[in-house]
Coordinates of C-alpha atoms and ligand atoms in Angstrom, one line a residue:
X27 CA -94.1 167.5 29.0
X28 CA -91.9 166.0 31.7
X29 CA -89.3 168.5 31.8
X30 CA -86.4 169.1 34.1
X31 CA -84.0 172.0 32.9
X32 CA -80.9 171.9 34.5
X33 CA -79.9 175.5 35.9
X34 CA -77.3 176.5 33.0
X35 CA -77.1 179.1 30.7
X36 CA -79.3 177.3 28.2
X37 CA -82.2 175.8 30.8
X38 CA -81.7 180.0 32.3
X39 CA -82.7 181.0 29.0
X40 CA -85.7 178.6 28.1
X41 CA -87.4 179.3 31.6
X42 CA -87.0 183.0 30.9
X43 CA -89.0 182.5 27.7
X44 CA -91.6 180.6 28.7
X45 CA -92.5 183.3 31.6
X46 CA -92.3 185.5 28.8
X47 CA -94.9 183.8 26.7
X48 CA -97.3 183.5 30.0
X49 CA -96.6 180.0 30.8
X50 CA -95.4 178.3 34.5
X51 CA -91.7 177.5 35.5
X52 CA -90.8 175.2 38.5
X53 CA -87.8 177.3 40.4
X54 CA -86.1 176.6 42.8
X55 CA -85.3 179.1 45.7
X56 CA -83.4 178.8 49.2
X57 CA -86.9 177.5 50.9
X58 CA -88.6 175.6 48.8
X59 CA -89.7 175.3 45.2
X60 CA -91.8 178.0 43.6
X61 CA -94.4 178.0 40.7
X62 CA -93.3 180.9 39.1
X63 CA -95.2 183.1 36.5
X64 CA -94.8 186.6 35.1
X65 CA -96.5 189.0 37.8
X66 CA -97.6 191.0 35.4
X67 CA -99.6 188.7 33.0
X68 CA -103.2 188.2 34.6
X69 CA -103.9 185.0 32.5
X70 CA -100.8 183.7 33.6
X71 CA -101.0 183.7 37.2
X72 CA -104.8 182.7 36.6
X73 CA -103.2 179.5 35.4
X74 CA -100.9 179.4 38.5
X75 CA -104.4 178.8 40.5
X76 CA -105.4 176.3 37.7
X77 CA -102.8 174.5 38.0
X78 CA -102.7 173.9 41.4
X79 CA -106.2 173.4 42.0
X80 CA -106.7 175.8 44.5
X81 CA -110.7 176.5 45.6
X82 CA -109.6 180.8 46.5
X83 CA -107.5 183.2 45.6
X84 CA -104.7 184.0 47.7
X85 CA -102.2 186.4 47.5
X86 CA -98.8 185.6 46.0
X87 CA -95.6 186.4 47.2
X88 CA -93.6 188.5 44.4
X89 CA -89.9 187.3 44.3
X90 CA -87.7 190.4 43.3
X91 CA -84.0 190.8 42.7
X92 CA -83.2 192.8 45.5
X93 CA -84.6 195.9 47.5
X94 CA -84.1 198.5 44.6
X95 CA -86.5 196.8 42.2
X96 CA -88.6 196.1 45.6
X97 CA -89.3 199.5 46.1
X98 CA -91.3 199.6 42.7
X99 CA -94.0 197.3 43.8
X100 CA -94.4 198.9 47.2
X101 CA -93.5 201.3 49.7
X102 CA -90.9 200.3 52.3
X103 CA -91.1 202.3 55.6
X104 CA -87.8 202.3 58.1
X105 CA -88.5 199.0 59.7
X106 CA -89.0 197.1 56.2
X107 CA -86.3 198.7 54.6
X108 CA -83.8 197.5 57.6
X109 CA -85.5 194.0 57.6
X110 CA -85.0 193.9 53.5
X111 CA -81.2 195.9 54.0
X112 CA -80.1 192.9 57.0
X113 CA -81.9 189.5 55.5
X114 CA -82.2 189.8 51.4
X115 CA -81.7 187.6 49.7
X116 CA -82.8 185.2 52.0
X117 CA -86.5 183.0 53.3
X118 CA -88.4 186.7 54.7
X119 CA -90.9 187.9 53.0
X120 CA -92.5 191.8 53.6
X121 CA -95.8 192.7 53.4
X122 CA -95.9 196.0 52.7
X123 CA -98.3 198.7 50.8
X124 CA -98.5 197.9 47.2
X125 CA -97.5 200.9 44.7
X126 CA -101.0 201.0 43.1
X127 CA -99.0 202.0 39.5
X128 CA -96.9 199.2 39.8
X129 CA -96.9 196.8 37.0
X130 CA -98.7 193.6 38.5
X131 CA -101.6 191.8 37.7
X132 CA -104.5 192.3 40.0
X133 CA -104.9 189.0 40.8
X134 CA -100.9 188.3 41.9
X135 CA -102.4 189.8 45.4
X136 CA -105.9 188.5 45.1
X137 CA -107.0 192.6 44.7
X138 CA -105.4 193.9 48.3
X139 CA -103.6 197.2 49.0
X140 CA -100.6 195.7 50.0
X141 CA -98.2 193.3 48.6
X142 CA -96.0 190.2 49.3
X143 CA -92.2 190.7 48.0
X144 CA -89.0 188.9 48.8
X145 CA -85.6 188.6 47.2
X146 CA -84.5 184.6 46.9
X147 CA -81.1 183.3 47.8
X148 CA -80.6 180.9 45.3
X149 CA -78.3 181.6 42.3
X150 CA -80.4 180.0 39.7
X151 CA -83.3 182.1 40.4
X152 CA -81.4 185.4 40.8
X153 CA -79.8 184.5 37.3
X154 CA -83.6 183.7 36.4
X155 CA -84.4 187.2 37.5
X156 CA -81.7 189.1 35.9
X157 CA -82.8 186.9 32.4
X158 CA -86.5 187.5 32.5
X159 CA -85.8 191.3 33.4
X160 CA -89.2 191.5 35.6
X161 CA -90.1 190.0 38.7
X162 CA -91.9 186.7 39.2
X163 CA -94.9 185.6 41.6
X164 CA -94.3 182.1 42.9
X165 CA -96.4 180.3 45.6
X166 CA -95.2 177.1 46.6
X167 CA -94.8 174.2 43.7
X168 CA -97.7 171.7 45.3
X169 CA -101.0 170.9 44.6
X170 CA -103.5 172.7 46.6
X171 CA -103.3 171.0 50.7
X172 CA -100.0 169.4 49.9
X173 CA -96.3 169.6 51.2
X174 CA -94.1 171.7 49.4
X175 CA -91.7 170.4 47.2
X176 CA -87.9 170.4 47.9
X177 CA -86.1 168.8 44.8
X178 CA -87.0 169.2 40.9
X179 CA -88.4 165.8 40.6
X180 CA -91.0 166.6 43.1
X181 CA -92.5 169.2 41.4
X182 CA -92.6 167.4 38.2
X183 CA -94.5 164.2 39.8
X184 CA -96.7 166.8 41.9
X185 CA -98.0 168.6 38.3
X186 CA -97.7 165.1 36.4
X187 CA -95.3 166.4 34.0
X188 CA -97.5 169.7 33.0
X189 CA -95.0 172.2 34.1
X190 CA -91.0 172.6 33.3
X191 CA -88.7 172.6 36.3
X192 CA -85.3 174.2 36.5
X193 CA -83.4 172.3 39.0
X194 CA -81.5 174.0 40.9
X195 CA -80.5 170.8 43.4
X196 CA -82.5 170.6 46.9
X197 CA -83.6 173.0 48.5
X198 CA -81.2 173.7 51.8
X199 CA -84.0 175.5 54.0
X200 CA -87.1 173.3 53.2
X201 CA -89.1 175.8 55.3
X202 CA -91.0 178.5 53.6
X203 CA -90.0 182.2 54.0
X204 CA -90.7 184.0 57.4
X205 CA -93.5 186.6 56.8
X206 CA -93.5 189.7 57.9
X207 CA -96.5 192.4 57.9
X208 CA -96.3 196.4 58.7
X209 CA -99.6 197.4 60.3
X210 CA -100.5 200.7 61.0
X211 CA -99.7 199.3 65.4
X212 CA -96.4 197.8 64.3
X213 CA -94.4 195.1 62.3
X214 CA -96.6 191.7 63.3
X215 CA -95.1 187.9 62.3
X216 CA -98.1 186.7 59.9
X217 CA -96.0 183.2 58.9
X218 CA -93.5 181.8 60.8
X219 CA -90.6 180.4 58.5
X220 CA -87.0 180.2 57.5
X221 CA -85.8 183.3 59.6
X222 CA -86.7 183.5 63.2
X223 CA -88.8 185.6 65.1
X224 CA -86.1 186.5 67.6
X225 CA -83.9 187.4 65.2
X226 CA -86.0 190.1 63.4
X227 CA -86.9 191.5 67.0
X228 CA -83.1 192.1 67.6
X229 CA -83.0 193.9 64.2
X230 CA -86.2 195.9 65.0
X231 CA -85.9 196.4 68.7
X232 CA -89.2 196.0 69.0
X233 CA -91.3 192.8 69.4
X234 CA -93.7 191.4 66.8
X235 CA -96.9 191.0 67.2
X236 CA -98.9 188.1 66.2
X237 CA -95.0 185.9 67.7
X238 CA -96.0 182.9 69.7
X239 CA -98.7 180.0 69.7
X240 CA -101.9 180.9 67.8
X241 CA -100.9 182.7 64.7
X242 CA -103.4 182.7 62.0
X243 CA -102.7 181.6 58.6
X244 CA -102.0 184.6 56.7
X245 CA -104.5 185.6 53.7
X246 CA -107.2 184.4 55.8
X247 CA -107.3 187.8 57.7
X248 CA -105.7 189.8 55.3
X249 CA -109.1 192.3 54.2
X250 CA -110.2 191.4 51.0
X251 CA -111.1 194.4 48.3
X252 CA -115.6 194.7 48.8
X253 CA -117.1 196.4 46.3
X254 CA -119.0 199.3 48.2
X255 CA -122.4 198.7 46.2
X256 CA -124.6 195.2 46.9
X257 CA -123.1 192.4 44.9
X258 CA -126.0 189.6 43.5
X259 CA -125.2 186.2 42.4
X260 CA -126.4 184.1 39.7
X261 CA -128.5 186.8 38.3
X262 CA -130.4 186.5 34.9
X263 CA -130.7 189.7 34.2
X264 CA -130.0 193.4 35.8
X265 CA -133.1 194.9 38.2
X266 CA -132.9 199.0 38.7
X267 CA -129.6 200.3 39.7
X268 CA -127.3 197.5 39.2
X269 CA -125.0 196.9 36.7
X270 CA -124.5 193.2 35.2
X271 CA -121.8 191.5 35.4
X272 CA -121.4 188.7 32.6
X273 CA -119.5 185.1 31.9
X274 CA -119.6 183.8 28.6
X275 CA -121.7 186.0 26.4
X276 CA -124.0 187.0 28.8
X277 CA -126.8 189.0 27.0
X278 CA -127.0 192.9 28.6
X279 CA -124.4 192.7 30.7
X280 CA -122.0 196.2 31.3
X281 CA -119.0 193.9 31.5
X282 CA -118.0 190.7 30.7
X283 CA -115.9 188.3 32.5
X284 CA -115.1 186.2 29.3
X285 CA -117.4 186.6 26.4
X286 CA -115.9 183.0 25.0
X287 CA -116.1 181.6 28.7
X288 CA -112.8 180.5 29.5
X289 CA -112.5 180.3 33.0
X290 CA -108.6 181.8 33.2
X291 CA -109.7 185.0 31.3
X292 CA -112.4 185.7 33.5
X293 CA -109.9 185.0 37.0
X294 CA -107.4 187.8 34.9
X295 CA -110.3 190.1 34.7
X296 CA -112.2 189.5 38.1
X297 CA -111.4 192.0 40.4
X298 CA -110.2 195.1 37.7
X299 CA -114.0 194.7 36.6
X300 CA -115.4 194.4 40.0
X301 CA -113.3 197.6 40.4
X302 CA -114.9 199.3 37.7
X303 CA -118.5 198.6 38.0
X304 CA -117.7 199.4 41.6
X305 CA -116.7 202.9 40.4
X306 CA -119.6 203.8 38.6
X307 CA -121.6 203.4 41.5
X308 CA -123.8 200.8 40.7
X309 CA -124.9 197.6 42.5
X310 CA -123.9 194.4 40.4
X311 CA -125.3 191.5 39.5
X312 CA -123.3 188.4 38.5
X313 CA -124.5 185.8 35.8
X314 CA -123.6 182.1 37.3
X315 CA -120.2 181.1 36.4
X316 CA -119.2 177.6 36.8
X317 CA -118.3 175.9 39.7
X318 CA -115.5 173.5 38.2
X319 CA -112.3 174.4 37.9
X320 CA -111.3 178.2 38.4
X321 CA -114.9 178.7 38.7
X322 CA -114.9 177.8 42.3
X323 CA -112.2 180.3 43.4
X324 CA -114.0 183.1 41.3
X325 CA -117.4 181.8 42.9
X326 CA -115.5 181.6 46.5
X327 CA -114.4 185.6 46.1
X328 CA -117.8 186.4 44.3
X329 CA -119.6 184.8 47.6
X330 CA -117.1 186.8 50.2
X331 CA -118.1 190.2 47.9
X332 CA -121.8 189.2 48.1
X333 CA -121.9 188.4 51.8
X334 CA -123.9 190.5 54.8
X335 CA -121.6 193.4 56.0
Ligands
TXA430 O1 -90.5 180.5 50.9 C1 -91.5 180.9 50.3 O2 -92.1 181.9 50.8 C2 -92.1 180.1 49.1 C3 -91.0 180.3 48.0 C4 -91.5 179.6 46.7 O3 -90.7 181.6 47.8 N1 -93.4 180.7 48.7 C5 -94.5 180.4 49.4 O4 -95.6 181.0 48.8 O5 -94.5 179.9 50.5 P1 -97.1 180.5 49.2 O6 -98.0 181.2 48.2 O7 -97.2 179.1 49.4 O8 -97.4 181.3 50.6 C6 -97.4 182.7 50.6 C7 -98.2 183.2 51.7 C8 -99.7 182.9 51.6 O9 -100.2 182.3 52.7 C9 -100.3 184.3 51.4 O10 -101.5 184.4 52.0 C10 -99.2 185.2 52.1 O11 -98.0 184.6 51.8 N2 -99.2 186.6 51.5 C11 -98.7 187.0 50.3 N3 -99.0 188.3 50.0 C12 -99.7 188.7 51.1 C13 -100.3 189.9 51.4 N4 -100.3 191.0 50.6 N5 -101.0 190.0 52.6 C14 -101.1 189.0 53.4 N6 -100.5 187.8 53.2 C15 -99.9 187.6 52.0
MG431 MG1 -97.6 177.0 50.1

């Protein structure tokens, strides 16, 4: 399906329904284009991995209509709320403390405490937004180590046609959004982007840290959720005091990942089961799951959970 919808009230409509029934939208937004899905469906933004080929699990930024719905996703201290109040809509995006009751997959932000949220310029994606009723997680529309797409046609030759695009035109900024983190030491610059640096310091009065050469790519030192317990991989079987973890019918296991072993269920389910055998206090032990496909970003968090610490 080669599909490019333009952004009336009709191509509005049909990208509304098909984050509705779980599947991906091109969108375009004031940066760049987004792969959007519906934040809530795990399966869906499994397939958001999927589809762009990506080897981890990163947190996604959750596009929003504006800081009212914001502030049901996460908590917004002073200096976040002024940041959101002075640049939204526009390319900054706030990392702030995630509302653990909000209504988001546990993979849209790869299982952290915190979460990625930003309100879009772009009047085909706030009418999007408005349409679907819920807010949408979109990384950017490339494959996994590409450039990020600026123009509809982009996004349908980067996916070969797989995913619809509603054009809204090129994108003006064609940088991606600023991001922004709130540390318990201060408000730090985790991406530069879009919005500068100097001119969230003047809205701040305060400096950022992390501003200037050497900024790390962000996700990378974001702490990942560990599961207290000892966490074993390719296990055949349980040993005393750990619970099993299965993929695909695994025989004895306390949970598994995807009885039929379908690699997008098991992604949905990853860290809410991790989570739950974590709870009961048990060691686990995972059966292999394979490394093609969304198997090596579930295999690439399973190795970080099973490392020394
Ligand atoms: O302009 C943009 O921000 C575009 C458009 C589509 O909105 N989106 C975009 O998304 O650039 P993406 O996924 O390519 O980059 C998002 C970055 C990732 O590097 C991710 O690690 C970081 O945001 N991020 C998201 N949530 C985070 C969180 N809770 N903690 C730390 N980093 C986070
Ligand atoms: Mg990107």
């Amino acid at each position: 399906m080669s599909e490019i919808w333009p952004a009336n009230e009709e191509g509005i409509g049909r990208a509304a329904s098909r984050l509705e029934s779980g599947g991906l939208v091109g969108v375009p937004t004031e940066t760049v284009y987004g792969l959007a899905a519906d934040a809530a469906n795990g399966e869906a933004v499994a397939r958001i991995f999927e589809t762009k080929g990506r080897p981890a699990f990163n947190p996604l930024i959750l596009h929003v209509r504006d800081l009212e719905q914001a502030r049901r996703f996460g908590h917004f201290g002073d200096a976040a709320r002024q940041l959101a109040e002075r640049f939204w809509p526009g390319p900054l995006t706030l990392v702030v403390p995630l509302d653990e009751g909000a209504p988001l997959a546990l993979l849209a932000t790869a299982g952290l405490g915190t979460v990625g949220l930003r309100s879009p310029a772009h009047q085909a994606t706030q009418e999007l937004l408005r349409g679907f009723g819920r807010p949408f997680v979109a990384p950017s529309a490339n494959r996994s180590g590409r450039i990020s797409p600026t123009r509809a046609e982009h996004v349908t030759s980067e996916f070969a046609g797989q995913v619809p695009v509603l054009d809204g035109g090129p994108c003006p900024g064609g940088i991606e959004s600023t991001i922004v983190g709130f540390a318990e030491d201060g408000p730090a610059l985790l991406r530069p982007g879009g919005i500068a640096a100097e001119e969230i310091e003047a809205v701040l009065g305060a400096r950022l840290a992390g501003a200037g050469p050497g900024i790390q790519a962000p996700g990378m030192t974001a702490s990942h959720y560990a599961p207290r317990g000892q966490v074993r991989l390719n296990a055949g079987a349980a040993q005393a005091g750990e619970a099993l973890l299965g993929f695909g019918g695994t025989a004895g296991a306390a949970l598994d990942l995807s009885p039929s072993g379908d690699l997008r269920e098991a992604a949905a389910n990853l860290f809410d089961y991790l989570r739950r055998l974590d709870a009961e206090d048990a060691d686990i032990a995972v059966a292999p799951i394979p490394e093609s496909g969304l198997g090596r970003a579930i295999n690439d968090r399973l190795r970080r959970a099973a490392a020394p610490r």
